[in-house]
């Protein structure tokens, strides 16, 4: 205690600036992960013990239940505050939910291949807004692990050094980039630092919002359950604060990878919310009572 940050060590903060992620371990208990995912199989209509019933191998379910992170996972909350520059910059309530992303054996019939630029599915998150360098809608990318997530078991592929290429792309497009508008085929080959986001149930990866990542193969066919809730900021990010230290770690990381000390940025088009196609697809996994799916993630 008494350090610069509420939860993160200086080493973790430095790792975030350099490689775009930290993993906060044990943000909630295995028992909590158990009850939170209790209704998942009945919502899917699959038998947990009978893989022959697992028709779809990857399902992104709608969010029905929500938990306020501040009380549900205080350590994660403190780490988020550390990364985005303090509680006062976060639009509250900051919630996680049960919009599970389930990997039951994606491309399990193909030989295992580690993450490379050639892996399929690289993307930036945020299908619900027009992207600018300073966008407030997705202050962080988060991967909440609701089951153990192991090597070759569907652990999300992460391109740790994608912040620079994506930041430069956004800086070059002040008119905004649509959710599927990133030129991923030219951005990913610039990346060389690939990892699998493995961990235990209750661990949480907090990543820079520009980090490219991809659904991984699950050759083990062991059910893998995560969520990817965004953190919403009250105000757009700033890259021209009076003092370097006033920049959040996310802003510092962006400037670091742009190779700039300051980068004033003004969008040249209005900010825009976009209704994701995802919400329409998800309706089939709502409860039998027919509850409508909620908002982002
Ligand atoms: O399934 C995964 O591991 C990643 C999911 C993801 O990135 C997404 O749904 O946006
Ligand atoms: Fe994603």
PDB file of C-alpha atoms and ligand atoms in Angstrom:
ATOM      1  CA  UNK A   1       0.000   0.000   0.000  1.00  0.00           C
ATOM      2  CA  UNK A   2       0.992   3.624  -0.223  1.00  0.00           C
ATOM      3  CA  UNK A   3       2.238   3.094  -3.812  1.00  0.00           C
ATOM      4  CA  UNK A   4       1.327   5.122  -6.816  1.00  0.00           C
ATOM      5  CA  UNK A   5      -1.596   2.859  -7.719  1.00  0.00           C
ATOM      6  CA  UNK A   6      -4.498   1.348  -5.793  1.00  0.00           C
ATOM      7  CA  UNK A   7      -3.744  -2.201  -6.839  1.00  0.00           C
ATOM      8  CA  UNK A   8      -1.174  -2.453  -9.611  1.00  0.00           C
ATOM      9  CA  UNK A   9       2.529  -2.669  -8.929  1.00  0.00           C
ATOM     10  CA  UNK A  10       4.946  -0.438 -10.863  1.00  0.00           C
ATOM     11  CA  UNK A  11       5.980  -3.547 -12.822  1.00  0.00           C
ATOM     12  CA  UNK A  12       2.391  -4.306 -13.825  1.00  0.00           C
ATOM     13  CA  UNK A  13       1.835  -0.683 -14.857  1.00  0.00           C
ATOM     14  CA  UNK A  14       5.015  -0.792 -16.949  1.00  0.00           C
ATOM     15  CA  UNK A  15       3.941  -4.090 -18.517  1.00  0.00           C
ATOM     16  CA  UNK A  16       0.584  -2.556 -19.457  1.00  0.00           C
ATOM     17  CA  UNK A  17       2.267   0.413 -21.163  1.00  0.00           C
ATOM     18  CA  UNK A  18       4.682  -1.868 -23.010  1.00  0.00           C
ATOM     19  CA  UNK A  19       2.534  -4.926 -23.801  1.00  0.00           C
ATOM     20  CA  UNK A  20      -1.036  -3.697 -23.405  1.00  0.00           C
ATOM     21  CA  UNK A  21      -2.311  -6.041 -20.705  1.00  0.00           C
ATOM     22  CA  UNK A  22      -2.281  -7.090 -17.071  1.00  0.00           C
ATOM     23  CA  UNK A  23      -3.807 -10.200 -15.538  1.00  0.00           C
ATOM     24  CA  UNK A  24      -5.396  -9.681 -12.132  1.00  0.00           C
ATOM     25  CA  UNK A  25      -5.672 -13.037 -10.413  1.00  0.00           C
ATOM     26  CA  UNK A  26      -8.467 -14.239  -8.154  1.00  0.00           C
ATOM     27  CA  UNK A  27     -10.939 -11.369  -8.601  1.00  0.00           C
ATOM     28  CA  UNK A  28     -13.777 -13.669  -7.487  1.00  0.00           C
ATOM     29  CA  UNK A  29     -13.972 -17.182  -6.107  1.00  0.00           C
ATOM     30  CA  UNK A  30     -14.449 -20.439  -7.963  1.00  0.00           C
ATOM     31  CA  UNK A  31     -17.769 -20.872  -6.095  1.00  0.00           C
ATOM     32  CA  UNK A  32     -18.945 -17.492  -7.406  1.00  0.00           C
ATOM     33  CA  UNK A  33     -17.923 -18.496 -10.944  1.00  0.00           C
ATOM     34  CA  UNK A  34     -19.939 -21.668 -10.386  1.00  0.00           C
ATOM     35  CA  UNK A  35     -23.196 -20.005  -9.431  1.00  0.00           C
ATOM     36  CA  UNK A  36     -22.820 -17.252 -12.022  1.00  0.00           C
ATOM     37  CA  UNK A  37     -22.626 -19.892 -14.787  1.00  0.00           C
ATOM     38  CA  UNK A  38     -25.239 -22.215 -13.239  1.00  0.00           C
ATOM     39  CA  UNK A  39     -27.985 -21.468 -15.751  1.00  0.00           C
ATOM     40  CA  UNK A  40     -25.688 -21.383 -18.751  1.00  0.00           C
ATOM     41  CA  UNK A  41     -26.298 -24.952 -19.946  1.00  0.00           C
ATOM     42  CA  UNK A  42     -30.074 -24.727 -19.710  1.00  0.00           C
ATOM     43  CA  UNK A  43     -29.994 -21.419 -21.574  1.00  0.00           C
ATOM     44  CA  UNK A  44     -27.870 -23.053 -24.266  1.00  0.00           C
ATOM     45  CA  UNK A  45     -30.146 -26.081 -24.369  1.00  0.00           C
ATOM     46  CA  UNK A  46     -27.065 -28.349 -24.190  1.00  0.00           C
ATOM     47  CA  UNK A  47     -26.161 -31.126 -21.766  1.00  0.00           C
ATOM     48  CA  UNK A  48     -22.898 -30.209 -20.006  1.00  0.00           C
ATOM     49  CA  UNK A  49     -21.990 -33.881 -19.793  1.00  0.00           C
ATOM     50  CA  UNK A  50     -22.831 -34.838 -23.373  1.00  0.00           C
ATOM     51  CA  UNK A  51     -20.593 -33.133 -25.977  1.00  0.00           C
ATOM     52  CA  UNK A  52     -22.742 -34.614 -28.772  1.00  0.00           C
ATOM     53  CA  UNK A  53     -25.389 -31.998 -27.829  1.00  0.00           C
ATOM     54  CA  UNK A  54     -22.938 -29.084 -28.288  1.00  0.00           C
ATOM     55  CA  UNK A  55     -24.108 -28.087 -31.752  1.00  0.00           C
ATOM     56  CA  UNK A  56     -22.578 -24.616 -31.969  1.00  0.00           C
ATOM     57  CA  UNK A  57     -18.936 -24.510 -30.932  1.00  0.00           C
ATOM     58  CA  UNK A  58     -18.847 -20.802 -30.136  1.00  0.00           C
ATOM     59  CA  UNK A  59     -21.775 -18.927 -28.625  1.00  0.00           C
ATOM     60  CA  UNK A  60     -21.920 -15.313 -27.449  1.00  0.00           C
ATOM     61  CA  UNK A  61     -24.950 -15.237 -25.159  1.00  0.00           C
ATOM     62  CA  UNK A  62     -26.997 -12.137 -24.342  1.00  0.00           C
ATOM     63  CA  UNK A  63     -26.623 -10.488 -20.956  1.00  0.00           C
ATOM     64  CA  UNK A  64     -29.498 -11.191 -18.545  1.00  0.00           C
ATOM     65  CA  UNK A  65     -27.909 -10.710 -15.110  1.00  0.00           C
ATOM     66  CA  UNK A  66     -25.558  -7.908 -14.214  1.00  0.00           C
ATOM     67  CA  UNK A  67     -23.110  -7.452 -11.329  1.00  0.00           C
ATOM     68  CA  UNK A  68     -21.601  -4.144 -10.216  1.00  0.00           C
ATOM     69  CA  UNK A  69     -17.841  -4.650 -10.373  1.00  0.00           C
ATOM     70  CA  UNK A  70     -17.072  -2.337  -7.449  1.00  0.00           C
ATOM     71  CA  UNK A  71     -18.720  -4.763  -5.021  1.00  0.00           C
ATOM     72  CA  UNK A  72     -18.532  -8.003  -7.057  1.00  0.00           C
ATOM     73  CA  UNK A  73     -14.780  -7.871  -7.721  1.00  0.00           C
ATOM     74  CA  UNK A  74     -13.169  -4.979  -5.802  1.00  0.00           C
ATOM     75  CA  UNK A  75      -9.623  -5.837  -6.878  1.00  0.00           C
ATOM     76  CA  UNK A  76     -10.577  -5.717 -10.525  1.00  0.00           C
ATOM     77  CA  UNK A  77     -12.331  -2.399  -9.890  1.00  0.00           C
ATOM     78  CA  UNK A  78      -9.182  -0.934  -8.302  1.00  0.00           C
ATOM     79  CA  UNK A  79      -7.032  -2.165 -11.189  1.00  0.00           C
ATOM     80  CA  UNK A  80      -9.445  -0.629 -13.705  1.00  0.00           C
ATOM     81  CA  UNK A  81      -9.284   2.681 -11.814  1.00  0.00           C
ATOM     82  CA  UNK A  82      -5.475   2.495 -11.971  1.00  0.00           C
ATOM     83  CA  UNK A  83      -5.508   1.962 -15.734  1.00  0.00           C
ATOM     84  CA  UNK A  84      -8.048   4.571 -16.818  1.00  0.00           C
ATOM     85  CA  UNK A  85      -6.768   7.334 -14.535  1.00  0.00           C
ATOM     86  CA  UNK A  86      -9.050   7.119 -11.510  1.00  0.00           C
ATOM     87  CA  UNK A  87     -12.597   6.392 -10.423  1.00  0.00           C
ATOM     88  CA  UNK A  88     -13.732   9.872 -11.413  1.00  0.00           C
ATOM     89  CA  UNK A  89     -13.095   9.089 -15.100  1.00  0.00           C
ATOM     90  CA  UNK A  90     -15.362   5.993 -15.124  1.00  0.00           C
ATOM     91  CA  UNK A  91     -19.025   6.117 -16.117  1.00  0.00           C
ATOM     92  CA  UNK A  92     -20.807   4.275 -13.335  1.00  0.00           C
ATOM     93  CA  UNK A  93     -22.252   1.863 -12.634  1.00  0.00           C
ATOM     94  CA  UNK A  94     -19.508  -0.280 -14.149  1.00  0.00           C
ATOM     95  CA  UNK A  95     -21.131  -3.686 -14.617  1.00  0.00           C
ATOM     96  CA  UNK A  96     -20.168  -7.169 -15.690  1.00  0.00           C
ATOM     97  CA  UNK A  97     -22.814  -9.661 -16.709  1.00  0.00           C
ATOM     98  CA  UNK A  98     -23.616 -13.157 -17.863  1.00  0.00           C
ATOM     99  CA  UNK A  99     -23.297 -12.502 -21.588  1.00  0.00           C
ATOM    100  CA  UNK A 100     -21.018 -15.509 -21.735  1.00  0.00           C
ATOM    101  CA  UNK A 101     -18.754 -16.224 -24.669  1.00  0.00           C
ATOM    102  CA  UNK A 102     -18.563 -19.982 -24.730  1.00  0.00           C
ATOM    103  CA  UNK A 103     -15.948 -21.955 -26.644  1.00  0.00           C
ATOM    104  CA  UNK A 104     -16.916 -25.619 -26.769  1.00  0.00           C
ATOM    105  CA  UNK A 105     -14.356 -26.732 -29.341  1.00  0.00           C
ATOM    106  CA  UNK A 106     -13.704 -24.151 -32.019  1.00  0.00           C
ATOM    107  CA  UNK A 107     -11.748 -25.791 -34.889  1.00  0.00           C
ATOM    108  CA  UNK A 108     -11.095 -28.808 -32.675  1.00  0.00           C
ATOM    109  CA  UNK A 109     -10.828 -30.984 -35.776  1.00  0.00           C
ATOM    110  CA  UNK A 110      -7.787 -29.051 -37.029  1.00  0.00           C
ATOM    111  CA  UNK A 111      -4.260 -29.591 -35.737  1.00  0.00           C
ATOM    112  CA  UNK A 112      -3.326 -27.090 -33.032  1.00  0.00           C
ATOM    113  CA  UNK A 113      -1.597 -23.967 -34.347  1.00  0.00           C
ATOM    114  CA  UNK A 114      -0.192 -21.320 -31.954  1.00  0.00           C
ATOM    115  CA  UNK A 115      -1.205 -17.686 -32.404  1.00  0.00           C
ATOM    116  CA  UNK A 116       0.475 -15.918 -35.329  1.00  0.00           C
ATOM    117  CA  UNK A 117      -0.453 -13.121 -37.706  1.00  0.00           C
ATOM    118  CA  UNK A 118      -1.956 -15.851 -39.899  1.00  0.00           C
ATOM    119  CA  UNK A 119      -4.484 -17.006 -37.248  1.00  0.00           C
ATOM    120  CA  UNK A 120      -8.080 -16.251 -38.260  1.00  0.00           C
ATOM    121  CA  UNK A 121     -10.387 -13.796 -36.525  1.00  0.00           C
ATOM    122  CA  UNK A 122      -8.171 -10.909 -35.416  1.00  0.00           C
ATOM    123  CA  UNK A 123     -10.304  -7.893 -34.484  1.00  0.00           C
ATOM    124  CA  UNK A 124     -10.633  -4.901 -32.177  1.00  0.00           C
ATOM    125  CA  UNK A 125     -13.639  -4.884 -29.844  1.00  0.00           C
ATOM    126  CA  UNK A 126     -16.411  -2.311 -29.790  1.00  0.00           C
ATOM    127  CA  UNK A 127     -19.140  -3.219 -32.274  1.00  0.00           C
ATOM    128  CA  UNK A 128     -21.435  -0.525 -30.844  1.00  0.00           C
ATOM    129  CA  UNK A 129     -19.696   2.737 -31.718  1.00  0.00           C
ATOM    130  CA  UNK A 130     -17.714   4.638 -34.342  1.00  0.00           C
ATOM    131  CA  UNK A 131     -14.044   4.431 -33.301  1.00  0.00           C
ATOM    132  CA  UNK A 132     -11.778   7.426 -32.807  1.00  0.00           C
ATOM    133  CA  UNK A 133      -8.317   7.642 -31.248  1.00  0.00           C
ATOM    134  CA  UNK A 134      -9.876   9.151 -28.114  1.00  0.00           C
ATOM    135  CA  UNK A 135     -13.143   7.134 -27.959  1.00  0.00           C
ATOM    136  CA  UNK A 136     -14.690   6.952 -24.469  1.00  0.00           C
ATOM    137  CA  UNK A 137     -17.117   4.072 -25.170  1.00  0.00           C
ATOM    138  CA  UNK A 138     -14.556   1.330 -24.608  1.00  0.00           C
ATOM    139  CA  UNK A 139     -11.979   2.512 -22.082  1.00  0.00           C
ATOM    140  CA  UNK A 140     -10.527  -0.977 -21.687  1.00  0.00           C
ATOM    141  CA  UNK A 141     -10.931  -4.394 -23.199  1.00  0.00           C
ATOM    142  CA  UNK A 142     -11.649  -6.898 -20.440  1.00  0.00           C
ATOM    143  CA  UNK A 143     -11.582 -10.682 -20.456  1.00  0.00           C
ATOM    144  CA  UNK A 144     -13.287 -12.122 -17.385  1.00  0.00           C
ATOM    145  CA  UNK A 145     -12.515 -15.835 -16.929  1.00  0.00           C
ATOM    146  CA  UNK A 146     -15.526 -17.791 -15.594  1.00  0.00           C
ATOM    147  CA  UNK A 147     -13.843 -21.178 -16.038  1.00  0.00           C
ATOM    148  CA  UNK A 148     -10.205 -22.222 -16.002  1.00  0.00           C
ATOM    149  CA  UNK A 149      -8.779 -21.321 -19.396  1.00  0.00           C
ATOM    150  CA  UNK A 150      -5.823 -23.402 -20.477  1.00  0.00           C
ATOM    151  CA  UNK A 151      -3.281 -23.725 -23.286  1.00  0.00           C
ATOM    152  CA  UNK A 152      -5.021 -25.158 -26.381  1.00  0.00           C
ATOM    153  CA  UNK A 153      -8.363 -24.893 -24.574  1.00  0.00           C
ATOM    154  CA  UNK A 154      -9.776 -21.809 -26.293  1.00  0.00           C
ATOM    155  CA  UNK A 155      -7.687 -19.171 -24.512  1.00  0.00           C
ATOM    156  CA  UNK A 156      -8.209 -15.940 -26.460  1.00  0.00           C
ATOM    157  CA  UNK A 157      -5.277 -15.095 -28.748  1.00  0.00           C
ATOM    158  CA  UNK A 158      -3.860 -11.638 -27.976  1.00  0.00           C
ATOM    159  CA  UNK A 159      -1.540  -9.543 -30.161  1.00  0.00           C
ATOM    160  CA  UNK A 160       0.224  -7.633 -27.374  1.00  0.00           C
ATOM    161  CA  UNK A 161       2.045  -5.254 -29.712  1.00  0.00           C
ATOM    162  CA  UNK A 162      -1.030  -4.201 -31.705  1.00  0.00           C
ATOM    163  CA  UNK A 163      -1.605  -0.943 -29.775  1.00  0.00           C
ATOM    164  CA  UNK A 164       0.891   0.961 -31.963  1.00  0.00           C
ATOM    165  CA  UNK A 165      -0.461  -0.138 -35.357  1.00  0.00           C
ATOM    166  CA  UNK A 166      -4.103   0.410 -34.286  1.00  0.00           C
ATOM    167  CA  UNK A 167      -3.317   3.791 -32.680  1.00  0.00           C
ATOM    168  CA  UNK A 168      -1.578   4.965 -35.869  1.00  0.00           C
ATOM    169  CA  UNK A 169      -4.546   3.757 -37.938  1.00  0.00           C
ATOM    170  CA  UNK A 170      -6.979   5.701 -35.737  1.00  0.00           C
ATOM    171  CA  UNK A 171      -4.737   8.794 -35.777  1.00  0.00           C
ATOM    172  CA  UNK A 172      -4.798   8.598 -39.593  1.00  0.00           C
ATOM    173  CA  UNK A 173      -8.618   8.356 -39.606  1.00  0.00           C
ATOM    174  CA  UNK A 174      -9.990  11.334 -37.661  1.00  0.00           C
ATOM    175  CA  UNK A 175     -13.292  10.806 -39.526  1.00  0.00           C
ATOM    176  CA  UNK A 176     -13.730   7.602 -37.482  1.00  0.00           C
ATOM    177  CA  UNK A 177     -13.481   3.872 -38.158  1.00  0.00           C
ATOM    178  CA  UNK A 178     -16.546   1.639 -38.258  1.00  0.00           C
ATOM    179  CA  UNK A 179     -16.428  -1.521 -36.094  1.00  0.00           C
ATOM    180  CA  UNK A 180     -15.442  -3.726 -39.040  1.00  0.00           C
ATOM    181  CA  UNK A 181     -13.500  -0.948 -40.696  1.00  0.00           C
ATOM    182  CA  UNK A 182     -10.020  -1.620 -39.305  1.00  0.00           C
ATOM    183  CA  UNK A 183      -7.616  -2.795 -42.001  1.00  0.00           C
ATOM    184  CA  UNK A 184      -6.752  -5.874 -39.962  1.00  0.00           C
ATOM    185  CA  UNK A 185      -4.918  -7.720 -42.777  1.00  0.00           C
ATOM    186  CA  UNK A 186      -2.355  -4.933 -42.912  1.00  0.00           C
ATOM    187  CA  UNK A 187      -2.255  -4.274 -39.140  1.00  0.00           C
ATOM    188  CA  UNK A 188      -1.681  -7.805 -37.775  1.00  0.00           C
ATOM    189  CA  UNK A 189       1.489  -8.487 -39.789  1.00  0.00           C
ATOM    190  CA  UNK A 190       3.069  -5.608 -37.857  1.00  0.00           C
ATOM    191  CA  UNK A 191       2.626  -7.666 -34.659  1.00  0.00           C
ATOM    192  CA  UNK A 192       5.053 -10.247 -33.270  1.00  0.00           C
ATOM    193  CA  UNK A 193       4.184 -10.606 -29.568  1.00  0.00           C
ATOM    194  CA  UNK A 194       1.336 -13.125 -29.419  1.00  0.00           C
ATOM    195  CA  UNK A 195       0.013 -14.853 -26.294  1.00  0.00           C
ATOM    196  CA  UNK A 196      -2.859 -17.072 -25.219  1.00  0.00           C
ATOM    197  CA  UNK A 197      -4.886 -15.423 -22.417  1.00  0.00           C
ATOM    198  CA  UNK A 198      -4.795 -18.380 -20.030  1.00  0.00           C
ATOM    199  CA  UNK A 199      -5.716 -18.325 -16.351  1.00  0.00           C
ATOM    200  CA  UNK A 200      -7.965 -19.657 -13.620  1.00  0.00           C
ATOM    201  CA  UNK A 201     -11.656 -19.063 -13.019  1.00  0.00           C
ATOM    202  CA  UNK A 202     -11.826 -15.663 -11.319  1.00  0.00           C
ATOM    203  CA  UNK A 203      -8.840 -14.147 -13.139  1.00  0.00           C
ATOM    204  CA  UNK A 204      -9.373 -11.037 -15.238  1.00  0.00           C
ATOM    205  CA  UNK A 205      -7.317  -9.710 -18.134  1.00  0.00           C
ATOM    206  CA  UNK A 206      -7.417  -5.936 -18.489  1.00  0.00           C
ATOM    207  CA  UNK A 207      -6.208  -4.893 -21.913  1.00  0.00           C
ATOM    208  CA  UNK A 208      -5.666  -1.684 -23.813  1.00  0.00           C
ATOM    209  CA  UNK A 209      -8.830  -1.073 -25.862  1.00  0.00           C
ATOM    210  CA  UNK A 210      -6.839  -1.145 -29.127  1.00  0.00           C
ATOM    211  CA  UNK A 211      -5.461  -4.641 -28.569  1.00  0.00           C
ATOM    212  CA  UNK A 212      -6.254  -6.995 -31.452  1.00  0.00           C
ATOM    213  CA  UNK A 213      -7.334 -10.432 -30.335  1.00  0.00           C
ATOM    214  CA  UNK A 214      -9.018 -13.521 -31.766  1.00  0.00           C
ATOM    215  CA  UNK A 215     -11.112 -16.495 -30.752  1.00  0.00           C
ATOM    216  CA  UNK A 216      -8.765 -19.440 -30.385  1.00  0.00           C
ATOM    217  CA  UNK A 217      -8.985 -23.091 -31.280  1.00  0.00           C
ATOM    218  CA  UNK A 218     -10.132 -25.322 -28.466  1.00  0.00           C
ATOM    219  CA  UNK A 219      -8.617 -28.645 -29.425  1.00  0.00           C
ATOM    220  CA  UNK A 220      -9.206 -29.962 -25.886  1.00  0.00           C
ATOM    221  CA  UNK A 221     -12.983 -29.434 -26.287  1.00  0.00           C
ATOM    222  CA  UNK A 222     -13.086 -28.409 -22.637  1.00  0.00           C
ATOM    223  CA  UNK A 223     -15.866 -25.801 -22.135  1.00  0.00           C
ATOM    224  CA  UNK A 224     -14.285 -22.368 -21.883  1.00  0.00           C
ATOM    225  CA  UNK A 225     -16.392 -19.467 -20.597  1.00  0.00           C
ATOM    226  CA  UNK A 226     -15.408 -15.788 -20.609  1.00  0.00           C
ATOM    227  CA  UNK A 227     -17.062 -12.374 -20.910  1.00  0.00           C
ATOM    228  CA  UNK A 228     -15.662  -9.229 -22.524  1.00  0.00           C
ATOM    229  CA  UNK A 229     -17.412  -6.252 -20.879  1.00  0.00           C
ATOM    230  CA  UNK A 230     -16.281  -2.747 -21.869  1.00  0.00           C
ATOM    231  CA  UNK A 231     -15.527   0.048 -19.396  1.00  0.00           C
ATOM    232  CA  UNK A 232     -17.186   3.282 -20.371  1.00  0.00           C
ATOM    233  CA  UNK A 233     -15.396   6.589 -19.715  1.00  0.00           C
ATOM    234  CA  UNK A 234     -17.216   9.813 -18.847  1.00  0.00           C
ATOM    235  CA  UNK A 235     -15.098  11.852 -21.248  1.00  0.00           C
ATOM    236  CA  UNK A 236     -13.004  11.089 -24.318  1.00  0.00           C
ATOM    237  CA  UNK A 237      -9.356  10.247 -23.660  1.00  0.00           C
ATOM    238  CA  UNK A 238      -6.834  13.071 -23.942  1.00  0.00           C
ATOM    239  CA  UNK A 239      -3.326  12.906 -25.257  1.00  0.00           C
ATOM    240  CA  UNK A 240      -2.378  16.506 -24.498  1.00  0.00           C
ATOM    241  CA  UNK A 241      -2.717  16.774 -20.715  1.00  0.00           C
ATOM    242  CA  UNK A 242      -0.626  19.421 -18.975  1.00  0.00           C
ATOM    243  CA  UNK A 243       1.586  16.910 -17.172  1.00  0.00           C
ATOM    244  CA  UNK A 244       2.643  13.508 -18.489  1.00  0.00           C
ATOM    245  CA  UNK A 245       1.574  11.970 -15.183  1.00  0.00           C
ATOM    246  CA  UNK A 246      -1.970  13.299 -15.652  1.00  0.00           C
ATOM    247  CA  UNK A 247      -2.400  10.852 -18.537  1.00  0.00           C
ATOM    248  CA  UNK A 248      -3.989   7.535 -17.612  1.00  0.00           C
ATOM    249  CA  UNK A 249      -1.915   4.409 -18.231  1.00  0.00           C
ATOM    250  CA  UNK A 250      -4.098   3.732 -21.291  1.00  0.00           C
ATOM    251  CA  UNK A 251      -3.301   7.207 -22.630  1.00  0.00           C
ATOM    252  CA  UNK A 252       0.396   6.810 -21.753  1.00  0.00           C
ATOM    253  CA  UNK A 253       0.510   3.473 -23.558  1.00  0.00           C
ATOM    254  CA  UNK A 254      -1.102   5.040 -26.628  1.00  0.00           C
ATOM    255  CA  UNK A 255       1.400   7.911 -26.698  1.00  0.00           C
ATOM    256  CA  UNK A 256       4.290   5.537 -26.024  1.00  0.00           C
ATOM    257  CA  UNK A 257       3.394   3.396 -29.024  1.00  0.00           C
ATOM    258  CA  UNK A 258       2.756   6.431 -31.201  1.00  0.00           C
ATOM    259  CA  UNK A 259       6.264   7.569 -30.223  1.00  0.00           C
ATOM    260  CA  UNK A 260       4.894  10.953 -29.142  1.00  0.00           C
ATOM    261  CA  UNK A 261       4.892  12.970 -25.930  1.00  0.00           C
ATOM    262  CA  UNK A 262       1.714  14.807 -26.817  1.00  0.00           C
ATOM    263  CA  UNK A 263      -0.873  14.154 -29.512  1.00  0.00           C
ATOM    264  CA  UNK A 264      -3.783  16.602 -29.531  1.00  0.00           C
ATOM    265  CA  UNK A 265      -6.701  14.877 -31.260  1.00  0.00           C
ATOM    266  CA  UNK A 266     -10.078  16.133 -32.420  1.00  0.00           C
ATOM    267  CA  UNK A 267     -12.509  13.910 -34.341  1.00  0.00           C
ATOM    268  CA  UNK A 268     -13.546  15.352 -37.699  1.00  0.00           C
ATOM    269  CA  UNK A 269     -16.976  13.618 -37.617  1.00  0.00           C
ATOM    270  CA  UNK A 270     -19.637  13.281 -34.902  1.00  0.00           C
ATOM    271  CA  UNK A 271     -19.419  10.404 -32.438  1.00  0.00           C
ATOM    272  CA  UNK A 272     -21.951   7.708 -33.266  1.00  0.00           C
ATOM    273  CA  UNK A 273     -23.567   4.759 -31.500  1.00  0.00           C
ATOM    274  CA  UNK A 274     -24.082   1.712 -33.704  1.00  0.00           C
ATOM    275  CA  UNK A 275     -26.595  -1.084 -33.069  1.00  0.00           C
ATOM    276  CA  UNK A 276     -24.603  -4.317 -33.328  1.00  0.00           C
ATOM    277  CA  UNK A 277     -25.821  -7.235 -35.425  1.00  0.00           C
ATOM    278  CA  UNK A 278     -24.728  -9.339 -32.392  1.00  0.00           C
ATOM    279  CA  UNK A 279     -27.822  -8.298 -30.397  1.00  0.00           C
ATOM    280  CA  UNK A 280     -30.171  -9.666 -33.047  1.00  0.00           C
ATOM    281  CA  UNK A 281     -28.273 -12.987 -33.221  1.00  0.00           C
ATOM    282  CA  UNK A 282     -28.280 -13.345 -29.429  1.00  0.00           C
ATOM    283  CA  UNK A 283     -32.039 -13.291 -29.000  1.00  0.00           C
ATOM    284  CA  UNK A 284     -32.222 -17.110 -29.330  1.00  0.00           C
ATOM    285  CA  UNK A 285     -30.259 -17.577 -26.071  1.00  0.00           C
ATOM    286  CA  UNK A 286     -32.488 -15.396 -23.896  1.00  0.00           C
ATOM    287  CA  UNK A 287     -34.439 -17.144 -21.141  1.00  0.00           C
ATOM    288  CA  UNK A 288     -37.542 -19.196 -22.004  1.00  0.00           C
ATOM    289  CA  UNK A 289     -39.568 -16.302 -20.608  1.00  0.00           C
ATOM    290  CA  UNK A 290     -38.357 -14.378 -23.641  1.00  0.00           C
ATOM    291  CA  UNK A 291     -36.425 -11.589 -21.936  1.00  0.00           C
ATOM    292  CA  UNK A 292     -34.846  -9.237 -24.428  1.00  0.00           C
ATOM    293  CA  UNK A 293     -31.061  -9.039 -24.527  1.00  0.00           C
ATOM    294  CA  UNK A 294     -29.424  -5.958 -23.047  1.00  0.00           C
ATOM    295  CA  UNK A 295     -26.936  -3.372 -24.348  1.00  0.00           C
ATOM    296  CA  UNK A 296     -23.239  -3.644 -25.092  1.00  0.00           C
ATOM    297  CA  UNK A 297     -21.581  -7.030 -24.350  1.00  0.00           C
TER     298      UNK A 297
HETATM  299  O1  LIG B   1     -13.938 -16.090 -27.748  1.00  0.00           O
HETATM  300  C1  LIG B   1     -12.913 -15.441 -27.502  1.00  0.00           C
HETATM  301  O2  LIG B   1     -11.927 -15.941 -26.977  1.00  0.00           O
HETATM  302  C2  LIG B   1     -12.821 -13.989 -27.863  1.00  0.00           C
HETATM  303  C3  LIG B   1     -14.153 -13.370 -28.053  1.00  0.00           C
HETATM  304  C4  LIG B   1     -14.065 -12.006 -28.595  1.00  0.00           C
HETATM  305  O3  LIG B   1     -13.021 -11.458 -28.777  1.00  0.00           O
HETATM  306  C5  LIG B   1     -15.317 -11.259 -28.887  1.00  0.00           C
HETATM  307  O4  LIG B   1     -16.396 -11.824 -28.829  1.00  0.00           O
HETATM  308  O5  LIG B   1     -15.217 -10.074 -29.215  1.00  0.00           O
HETATM  309 FE1  LIG B   2     -13.262  -9.404 -29.157  1.00  0.00          FE
END
